Amino acid sequence: MIINEMDLSDAVIVKSSKLKSAVWNDFDKVRKGEIHVAICRHCKKRLSGSSASGTSHLRNHLIRCKRRASSNGVVAAPPGKKRVETPLELAIVDQTKHEHNASVVNSGLDQRRSRFDLARMIILHGYPLTMVEDVGFRVFLRNLQPLFEPVVFERVESDCMEIYAKEKHKIFEDLDKLPGKIGISVDVWNGGASDDSDEFLCLAAHYIDDTWELRKRVLNFFMVDPSHTDVMLAEVVITCLMEWDIDRKLFSMASNRTPPFGENVANKIRDRLSQNKFLYCNGQLFDVSCGVYVINQMAQESLQACFETVDKIRESIRCVKSSEFIQESFDERDLCIDDSARWDTTCTMLEIALEQKNVFSLMKQRDPDSCVSCPSDLEWERLETVVGFLRVFVEVTNTFTKSSNSCLTANIYFPEICDIHLRLIEWTKSPDGFISSLAVTMRKRFEEFWNRNHRVLAIATILDPRFKMKLVEYYYPLFYDSSASEFIEDITEYIKALYNEHSVGSLLASSDQALDWQENHHHHHHQHEDRLREFDKYINETTTSPGQDSKSDLEKYLEEPLFPRNSDFDILNWWKVHTAKYPILSMVARNVLAVPMSNVSPEEDPFESSRKRRISETWCSLRPSTVQALICAQDWIRSELESS
């Protein structure tokens, strides 16, 4: 019997809950006797509905069904002619049709949820927004889920902006309820592949939350107007901070002092916040620099000083690589060509060449006309010293960037920076004028960094219970000789001042809480408390016994023995456990340990010579407001995934 001629008046409808495939959202399944029939809800055509027939023929019908196509806004094929799907005809939908519709349509597919899942995927992985209009992607989606209504660029851009707005609100609430202060890092990005592209500033917040976890969140990403003066750019940054309502919550700001965010801009921001009494110690601890950046600069200065020798070795290695006969003369550790944009690879190339420098000499002696260009003995000797510099820089950079955490607590930096400081002092004493001159140049750059940051670095290491004052007392005599006591006293005074300011802030906060409590009571009780306020003050002043311990948190902390030094020590967990014992000093630790002494992100290569990040090619052509939404939302979504 032909299905279309069957009498289905007494057929039984099969419950939709038993049907798994999504195609049954467009078909009714009925059973008459042993025969199952699928009836199209759009054109009422009957097809086989038996499980043995599968659902492929039903999908094919939905694609060809004129009534369904017209209802969905898809152009149907003329009668008797197979429709050829052009890119535009794959899935053309009315974007406004479902804009204010309920999330779940009668098909059972949550269109809105699916749309936002797609947008979040694009943000998370940095995909181009235009991918939603690619023919291949649309074919994939149609075959995967025919009921999903394809979107266009404008729709997915709007969805991304909505995700950004919702995630921004969550970050705003997190910052609003923070128990401590915030460190800000400022990084300069290029807007494209070329160095003369538009420049962007990336502002990120670094803070320790109420669970004593160190967090980093990108807050703003905006294009710098080339016509802006330093004063105008400083105002733009301050406006961003005020929009997040964190201008009163700042502890520090880290930057590389590279244009367009130069020294004048940083100073104007600090001065503005200091005038408003928002900063500790009159802003003397506010302005810090990136440790990785200064190491990068010194490494490049080292290579530039001996670039002729480096070029000889690089060209000789190319010569060796081009000849199998010559290459056989070198031992098992293969020579390698460096990537000139990454100075750590140059260090590796030179290390290997130094191990086989005798082979270079022998090859030149055997064949003076060989393309192998052998450095002189003096050049080899100087190169070995320079490679020693570079090896130290590579190790310290790895310490600062190869962490399982996306950012490091500030106590990590002091020992490594002090080691470089000592080595620079030693290198300046070299009898070789070339080496001592290079060391003096590097030391000058280093001391600019040291003078700006040594107080914050020292205070951070004092707040490490494994070191306290001892590491400062060990290193400073090596740096300053007879003047060391003055510098140690300077650090002591700063940490005392910082502690006292936190102590005053703690008392004010307690007073505010008491006032809030009083305001919740009745008016007559208010008056009663007011009359006894002076009495409370008298009791506080007279009830402290002469023998009672009046030492501060800071004094108690410094007097206690050092915590044993081990590799898996977790300083944030230590302060979390000891918060009750040192309530005020733990506030200092929360703020100081969050200072961003490096603004290198996990996605960056810290050894790149340019040290300037670039917006991906997939996003750089978008509107600046869209770029900001994508960069920020990507950071927030990734951070949320890492936390979970």
XYZ file of C-alpha atoms in Angstrom:
644
model
C 0.000 0.000 0.000
C 1.301 3.480 -0.899
C 1.734 5.599 2.229
C 0.149 8.733 0.711
C -3.046 6.727 -0.096
C -3.421 5.149 3.343
C -6.451 5.942 5.471
C -4.995 7.292 8.693
C -8.264 8.235 10.382
C -7.814 5.523 13.000
C -4.009 5.827 13.263
C -2.381 6.188 16.686
C -0.065 9.151 17.361
C 3.350 8.148 18.724
C 4.409 10.215 21.768
C 7.115 12.746 20.907
C 9.010 12.015 24.136
C 10.080 8.681 22.665
C 11.602 10.321 19.584
C 15.262 11.294 19.938
C 16.160 12.963 16.625
C 15.634 16.720 16.229
C 13.881 16.169 12.866
C 10.780 15.019 14.754
C 10.276 18.650 15.748
C 9.009 19.114 12.160
C 7.183 15.770 11.779
C 4.288 13.972 13.447
C 4.757 10.225 13.785
C 1.652 8.010 13.602
C 1.198 4.241 13.644
C -1.443 2.163 11.879
C -1.040 -1.487 12.589
C 2.612 -2.313 12.001
C 3.189 0.647 9.670
C 4.771 3.894 10.979
C 4.218 7.111 9.035
C 5.974 10.490 9.388
C 3.788 13.474 8.406
C 5.477 16.791 7.640
C 3.957 19.530 9.781
C 4.565 22.098 7.040
C 3.345 20.493 3.791
C 1.571 17.394 5.267
C 3.538 15.052 3.030
C 3.744 11.469 4.293
C 7.003 9.545 4.474
C 8.106 6.304 6.036
C 8.424 6.652 9.791
C 9.762 3.225 10.645
C 12.949 2.971 12.671
C 14.473 0.834 9.934
C 14.176 3.751 7.488
C 16.211 6.084 9.685
C 15.838 9.876 9.530
C 18.091 10.898 6.630
C 15.170 10.960 4.182
C 13.266 13.161 6.629
C 16.173 15.654 6.819
C 16.384 15.729 3.034
C 12.682 16.486 2.837
C 13.037 19.381 5.296
C 15.743 20.902 3.113
C 13.516 20.661 0.011
C 10.209 21.479 1.727
C 8.894 24.687 0.135
C 6.524 25.555 2.956
C 9.177 25.192 5.653
C 11.729 27.087 3.540
C 9.390 30.014 2.969
C 8.387 30.153 6.626
C 12.066 30.324 7.623
C 12.970 32.929 5.020
C 14.956 30.539 2.764
C 14.481 30.697 -1.003
C 12.902 27.466 -2.294
C 13.815 25.793 -5.581
C 11.467 26.045 -8.617
C 9.191 23.039 -9.229
C 10.984 20.102 -10.821
C 14.423 21.637 -10.403
C 16.971 20.790 -7.749
C 17.850 23.855 -5.725
C 21.485 24.979 -5.888
C 22.449 26.535 -2.566
C 24.493 29.699 -2.968
C 26.388 31.073 0.023
C 23.642 33.606 0.656
C 20.895 31.026 0.272
C 22.364 28.609 2.753
C 20.536 30.192 5.639
C 19.006 33.634 5.236
C 16.967 34.587 8.262
C 15.144 37.689 9.347
C 17.367 38.993 12.130
C 14.622 41.027 13.749
C 12.036 38.248 13.636
C 13.188 36.507 16.789
C 15.043 39.369 18.457
C 12.483 39.764 21.238
C 11.055 36.282 21.009
C 11.159 33.694 23.757
C 14.394 31.751 24.047
C 12.896 28.368 23.342
C 10.864 27.996 20.172
C 8.377 25.242 19.521
C 11.125 23.139 17.988
C 12.676 22.616 21.421
C 16.000 24.214 20.365
C 17.113 27.153 22.512
C 18.097 29.562 19.742
C 19.287 32.322 22.071
C 21.375 29.961 24.172
C 22.941 28.479 21.045
C 23.696 31.938 19.654
C 25.454 33.011 22.815
C 27.375 29.735 23.018
C 28.645 30.497 19.520
C 29.611 34.055 20.499
C 31.423 32.871 23.646
C 33.338 30.321 21.579
C 34.451 33.060 19.176
C 35.571 35.264 22.081
C 37.310 32.481 23.981
C 39.395 31.191 21.069
C 39.921 34.477 19.229
C 38.073 33.378 16.093
C 37.101 35.965 13.448
C 33.534 37.217 13.791
C 33.086 36.832 10.039
C 33.356 33.049 10.356
C 29.581 32.917 10.930
C 29.112 33.926 7.275
C 31.622 31.443 5.859
C 29.989 28.917 3.528
C 31.736 25.925 5.054
C 30.769 26.905 8.591
C 27.124 27.356 7.599
C 27.030 23.982 5.868
C 28.536 22.404 8.980
C 25.935 24.004 11.257
C 23.050 23.123 8.940
C 24.044 19.468 8.838
C 24.761 19.385 12.559
C 21.515 21.075 13.593
C 19.113 22.062 10.787
C 16.917 23.944 13.253
C 19.596 26.423 14.291
C 18.964 29.773 12.637
C 22.291 31.009 11.197
C 23.478 34.467 12.208
C 25.300 37.204 10.357
C 28.279 39.321 11.412
C 26.166 42.117 12.914
C 24.206 39.675 15.056
C 27.234 37.898 16.511
C 28.955 41.249 17.121
C 25.909 42.388 19.088
C 25.899 39.125 21.062
C 29.592 39.573 21.895
C 28.898 43.091 23.152
C 26.088 41.769 25.348
C 28.360 39.084 26.802
C 30.973 41.779 27.486
C 28.423 43.945 29.309
C 27.276 41.070 31.537
C 30.807 39.928 32.347
C 31.861 43.520 33.040
C 29.095 43.860 35.611
C 30.368 40.744 37.402
C 33.939 42.103 37.470
C 32.661 45.467 38.738
C 30.920 43.737 41.644
C 34.048 41.714 42.454
C 36.189 44.865 42.570
C 33.586 46.699 44.625
C 33.698 44.177 47.477
C 37.474 43.659 47.522
C 38.965 43.656 51.032
C 42.213 45.244 49.850
C 43.782 47.580 47.316
C 44.467 47.114 43.608
C 47.618 47.271 41.506
C 47.223 48.508 37.933
C 49.474 47.504 35.034
C 49.625 49.478 31.796
C 50.806 47.783 28.607
C 51.170 49.196 25.084
C 49.836 47.127 22.161
C 50.130 47.539 18.407
C 46.886 47.526 16.472
C 48.291 45.567 13.520
C 51.229 43.735 12.011
C 53.304 46.848 11.264
C 55.074 48.983 13.858
C 53.331 52.142 12.619
C 49.852 50.751 13.328
C 47.481 52.389 15.788
C 48.564 51.966 19.391
C 46.353 50.725 22.206
C 46.667 50.822 25.980
C 45.704 47.784 28.024
C 44.823 48.434 31.680
C 44.721 45.413 33.985
C 43.889 45.086 37.685
C 46.000 42.905 40.002
C 44.584 42.101 43.425
C 44.290 39.478 46.153
C 40.668 38.517 46.736
C 38.892 37.492 49.931
C 40.092 33.889 49.522
C 43.723 35.046 49.326
C 44.038 34.199 45.640
C 46.031 36.528 43.368
C 43.915 37.659 40.421
C 44.547 39.611 37.248
C 41.717 41.058 35.165
C 41.920 43.251 32.059
C 39.751 46.333 32.621
C 40.153 48.530 29.555
C 41.608 48.279 26.082
C 41.437 51.515 24.130
C 43.091 53.124 21.142
C 45.443 56.014 21.872
C 44.595 59.214 20.041
C 47.897 60.405 18.469
C 46.831 64.017 19.020
C 46.568 63.570 22.790
C 49.112 65.290 25.011
C 50.504 63.589 28.115
C 47.991 65.464 30.260
C 45.087 64.346 28.080
C 46.215 60.707 28.064
C 46.600 60.775 31.847
C 43.029 62.077 32.120
C 41.775 59.273 29.876
C 43.385 56.679 32.150
C 42.025 58.344 35.306
C 38.558 58.437 33.733
C 38.761 54.688 33.098
C 39.705 54.115 36.737
C 36.840 56.307 37.934
C 34.340 54.469 35.735
C 35.363 51.275 37.516
C 35.155 53.194 40.823
C 38.657 52.098 41.813
C 40.521 55.422 41.752
C 40.336 55.412 45.581
C 41.442 51.776 45.800
C 44.799 51.885 44.032
C 48.061 50.829 45.647
C 50.440 50.765 42.663
C 50.737 51.207 38.909
C 53.232 49.273 36.771
C 54.361 50.379 33.318
C 57.387 50.194 31.029
C 57.553 53.972 30.553
C 57.500 53.466 26.779
C 55.648 55.842 24.428
C 52.856 56.724 24.315
C 52.671 55.946 28.054
C 55.863 57.735 28.996
C 57.221 59.004 32.299
C 55.244 62.248 32.185
C 51.934 60.397 31.865
C 52.750 58.103 34.791
C 53.843 61.043 36.956
C 50.695 63.031 36.225
C 48.479 60.114 37.216
C 50.437 59.647 40.451
C 50.330 63.372 41.274
C 46.590 63.562 40.644
C 45.851 60.607 42.927
C 48.273 61.874 45.595
C 46.567 65.264 45.670
C 43.315 63.501 46.484
C 45.054 61.608 49.341
C 44.227 58.258 47.726
C 47.748 56.767 47.874
C 49.854 55.346 50.694
C 53.146 57.064 51.623
C 52.273 60.070 49.444
C 52.522 57.916 46.336
C 56.209 57.029 46.860
C 55.411 53.328 46.413
C 52.861 53.824 43.633
C 54.981 53.942 40.480
C 56.745 50.649 39.652
C 58.365 49.146 36.550
C 58.302 45.764 34.820
C 61.310 43.637 35.809
C 61.166 41.534 32.638
C 61.328 44.662 30.491
C 64.590 45.955 31.998
C 66.191 42.496 31.676
C 65.093 42.383 28.033
C 66.741 45.758 27.424
C 70.030 44.721 29.055
C 70.104 41.477 27.060
C 69.716 43.362 23.792
C 72.445 45.815 24.813
C 74.775 42.855 25.433
C 74.145 41.404 21.978
C 74.412 44.780 20.292
C 77.853 45.320 21.854
C 79.248 42.226 20.108
C 77.005 42.116 17.044
C 79.968 41.680 14.644
C 81.106 38.496 16.406
C 77.526 37.223 16.574
C 77.132 37.838 12.829
C 80.344 35.905 12.107
C 79.060 32.911 14.029
C 75.602 33.117 12.489
C 77.004 33.195 8.935
C 79.468 30.403 9.719
C 76.656 28.191 10.987
C 74.702 28.856 7.793
C 77.798 27.784 5.866
C 78.117 24.590 7.921
C 74.420 23.807 7.474
C 74.733 24.143 3.706
C 77.456 21.472 3.446
C 77.007 17.911 4.687
C 80.775 17.368 4.409
C 81.560 20.300 6.700
C 78.716 19.431 9.077
C 80.240 15.993 9.698
C 83.169 17.706 11.402
C 80.936 18.901 14.233
C 79.872 16.599 17.060
C 76.449 15.304 17.987
C 75.014 18.531 19.377
C 73.824 20.221 16.206
C 74.574 23.844 15.552
C 71.462 25.972 15.301
C 70.511 29.277 13.724
C 68.831 31.718 16.080
C 65.643 33.679 15.623
C 66.964 37.232 15.655
C 63.661 38.464 17.135
C 64.133 36.252 20.231
C 67.332 36.880 22.147
C 67.135 33.644 24.153
C 67.588 31.677 20.913
C 70.672 33.762 20.154
C 72.009 32.820 23.584
C 71.452 29.123 22.799
C 73.143 29.468 19.397
C 76.193 31.098 20.973
C 76.409 28.541 23.794
C 76.569 25.669 21.298
C 79.071 27.532 19.117
C 81.334 28.140 22.137
C 81.346 24.425 22.918
C 82.630 23.739 19.393
C 84.819 26.807 18.837
C 87.889 24.601 18.222
C 86.133 22.998 15.263
C 85.555 26.438 13.726
C 89.299 27.153 14.025
C 90.297 23.783 12.509
C 87.942 24.234 9.568
C 89.426 27.648 8.837
C 92.971 26.293 9.058
C 92.227 23.421 6.653
C 90.455 25.603 4.140
C 91.276 29.321 4.418
C 88.890 30.017 1.538
C 86.020 28.320 3.357
C 82.902 30.307 4.056
C 83.434 29.548 7.757
C 84.363 32.838 9.449
C 86.145 32.127 12.701
C 86.201 34.783 15.473
C 89.568 35.663 16.996
C 90.636 34.335 20.396
C 89.804 37.692 22.002
C 86.358 37.698 20.379
C 85.695 34.172 21.654
C 86.799 35.203 25.147
C 84.556 38.265 25.219
C 81.695 36.327 23.723
C 81.966 33.743 26.490
C 81.580 36.506 29.092
C 78.593 38.019 27.277
C 76.933 34.607 27.034
C 77.417 34.375 30.801
C 75.404 37.602 31.096
C 72.700 36.267 28.812
C 72.456 32.941 30.633
C 71.681 34.780 33.884
C 69.093 36.947 32.122
C 67.391 33.892 30.600
C 67.200 32.115 33.968
C 65.746 35.142 35.766
C 63.251 35.825 32.972
C 62.067 32.225 33.152
C 61.631 32.577 36.919
C 59.457 35.648 36.388
C 57.334 34.217 33.573
C 57.301 30.402 33.556
C 54.971 30.105 36.517
C 51.909 27.875 36.744
C 50.095 30.976 37.927
C 49.286 33.747 35.455
C 50.924 36.299 37.777
C 53.459 36.186 40.616
C 53.402 37.653 44.092
C 55.818 40.559 44.526
C 58.087 38.743 47.015
C 59.461 36.535 44.198
C 61.416 39.352 42.551
C 63.774 40.726 45.214
C 66.279 37.803 45.420
C 66.539 37.519 41.618
C 66.925 41.267 41.083
C 69.542 41.454 43.848
C 71.530 38.658 42.201
C 71.638 40.644 38.947
C 72.650 43.741 40.922
C 75.626 41.910 42.449
C 76.719 40.469 39.118
C 76.624 43.897 37.461
C 78.868 45.286 40.209
C 81.276 42.392 39.614
C 81.193 42.795 35.815
C 82.038 46.512 36.019
C 85.315 45.523 37.707
C 86.461 43.437 34.716
C 90.028 44.255 33.552
C 88.781 44.046 29.959
C 87.658 47.543 29.004
C 85.098 46.159 26.555
C 83.375 44.087 29.253
C 83.551 46.764 31.973
C 82.193 49.408 29.585
C 79.279 47.148 28.617
C 78.607 46.395 32.298
C 78.568 50.119 33.129
C 75.991 50.715 30.372
C 73.777 47.904 31.645
C 74.206 48.971 35.259
C 73.062 52.489 34.437
C 69.840 51.122 32.953
C 69.437 48.708 35.862
C 69.879 51.426 38.490
C 67.050 53.433 36.935
C 64.853 50.403 37.563
C 66.349 49.747 41.017
C 65.937 53.319 42.292
C 62.272 53.333 41.311
C 61.421 49.888 42.672
C 63.810 48.818 45.437
C 61.550 49.962 48.305
C 58.545 47.983 47.079
C 60.762 44.986 46.316
C 62.356 45.109 49.771
C 59.035 45.522 51.617
C 57.601 42.584 49.677
C 60.492 40.340 50.718
C 60.185 41.514 54.353
C 56.598 40.259 54.228
C 57.933 36.834 53.231
C 58.213 34.969 56.584
C 61.198 32.988 55.227
C 63.285 36.181 54.966
C 61.770 39.150 56.854
C 64.540 41.768 57.330
C 67.370 39.278 56.925
C 67.575 39.302 53.124
C 67.671 43.104 53.064
C 70.338 43.090 55.784
C 72.350 40.546 53.775
C 72.262 42.239 50.365
C 72.423 45.967 51.180
C 75.962 45.926 52.641
C 77.070 44.203 49.424
C 75.500 47.017 47.385
C 76.187 50.094 49.510
C 79.225 49.262 51.711
C 79.408 51.781 54.572
C 76.137 53.463 53.560
C 74.139 50.250 53.918
C 72.730 51.135 57.362
C 71.152 54.303 55.955
C 69.387 52.374 53.193
C 68.239 49.665 55.611
C 66.861 52.353 57.927
C 65.057 53.910 54.958
C 63.325 50.601 54.205
C 62.458 50.161 57.895
C 60.872 53.610 58.038
C 58.819 52.957 54.909
C 57.371 49.671 56.127
C 56.567 51.277 59.488
C 54.836 54.181 57.752
C 52.920 51.779 55.539
C 51.885 49.750 58.582
C 50.773 52.855 60.494
C 48.659 54.099 57.586
C 46.955 50.716 57.353
C 46.440 50.792 61.114
C 44.719 54.180 60.922
C 42.611 52.936 58.025
C 41.619 49.891 60.066
C 40.523 52.065 63.007
C 38.508 54.332 60.720
C 36.824 51.312 59.174
C 35.971 49.970 62.643
C 34.595 53.376 63.615
C 32.450 53.487 60.479
C 31.097 50.028 61.261
C 30.235 51.140 64.792
C 28.432 54.206 63.472
C 26.491 52.080 61.005
C 25.470 49.813 63.883
C 24.336 52.737 65.984
C 22.246 54.181 63.162
C 20.178 51.015 63.127
C 19.059 51.554 66.747
C 16.312 53.766 68.107
C 16.775 57.492 68.580
C 16.683 57.365 72.411
C 19.361 54.692 72.391
C 21.378 56.975 70.082
C 21.302 59.747 72.676
C 22.284 57.370 75.473
C 25.331 56.144 73.510
C 26.351 59.720 72.644
C 26.455 60.687 76.334
C 28.737 57.730 77.119
C 31.103 58.149 74.188
C 33.654 60.108 76.235
C 33.362 57.474 78.963
C 34.311 54.767 76.430
C 37.348 56.800 75.445
C 38.351 57.132 79.131
C 38.068 53.372 79.668
C 40.269 52.639 76.646
C 42.948 55.024 77.901
C 43.032 53.819 81.503
C 42.468 50.054 81.398
C 45.753 49.063 79.729
C 47.928 47.542 82.442
C 51.668 48.378 82.524
C 52.628 44.770 81.815
C 50.218 44.292 78.937
C 51.812 43.520 75.578
C 51.509 46.672 73.471
C 53.693 45.562 70.579
C 52.356 46.011 67.067
C 51.727 43.240 64.550
C 54.849 44.337 62.699
C 57.092 44.147 65.766
C 55.758 40.729 66.765
C 56.172 39.424 63.221
C 59.775 40.609 62.866
C 60.802 39.222 66.265
C 59.586 35.700 65.588
C 61.914 33.106 63.976
C 62.065 32.721 60.210
C 59.804 30.191 58.569
C 61.792 27.258 57.073
C 62.714 27.878 53.447
C 61.314 25.296 51.007
C 60.464 25.230 47.310
C 56.724 24.644 47.648
C 56.082 27.468 50.117
C 52.758 29.240 49.483
C 53.025 32.771 50.841
C 49.375 33.636 50.254
C 48.221 30.590 52.173
C 50.626 31.505 54.997
C 49.076 34.959 55.329
C 45.587 33.514 55.025
C 46.290 31.242 57.999
C 47.968 34.030 60.008
C 45.441 36.807 59.316
C 43.931 36.516 62.794
C 47.383 36.693 64.397
C 48.489 39.736 62.353
C 45.226 41.507 61.405
C 46.811 44.806 60.342
C 50.057 43.481 58.879
C 48.049 40.985 56.813
C 46.301 43.980 55.217
C 49.719 45.366 54.280
C 50.734 41.972 52.885
C 47.536 41.691 50.840
C 48.252 45.015 49.132
C 52.030 44.740 48.693
C 52.134 41.153 47.434
C 49.670 42.040 44.652
C 51.984 44.704 43.169
C 52.527 43.725 39.490
C 56.309 43.733 39.081
C 55.875 42.087 35.672
C 53.136 42.806 33.143
C 54.051 39.892 30.852
C 50.988 37.746 30.167
C 51.078 33.944 29.666
C 50.343 34.457 25.949
C 53.433 36.644 25.456
C 56.970 35.607 24.596
C 59.122 37.465 27.170
C 62.223 37.072 24.977
C 60.871 38.950 21.965
C 62.966 41.976 21.131
C 59.994 44.242 20.424
C 58.163 43.360 23.681
C 55.009 44.937 22.298
C 51.947 42.757 21.874
C 49.817 42.947 18.749
C 46.110 42.540 18.232
C 45.418 39.397 16.229
C 44.778 39.788 12.512
C 41.278 38.374 13.020
C 40.251 41.308 15.242
C 42.494 44.262 14.335
C 40.145 45.573 11.611
C 37.120 45.788 13.925
C 35.814 48.927 15.587
C 37.840 49.968 18.680
C 34.806 49.493 20.942
C 34.343 45.952 19.619
C 38.057 45.196 20.042
C 37.896 46.331 23.677
C 34.839 44.142 24.307
C 36.512 41.081 22.766
C 39.902 41.521 24.481
C 38.361 42.138 27.908
C 35.681 39.445 27.646
C 38.250 36.909 26.441
C 40.406 37.601 29.488
C 37.442 37.315 31.866
C 36.085 34.094 30.341
C 39.523 32.451 30.286
C 40.166 33.494 33.884
C 36.825 32.065 34.945
C 37.634 28.760 33.248
C 41.073 28.624 34.905
C 39.529 29.310 38.318
C 36.989 26.530 37.877
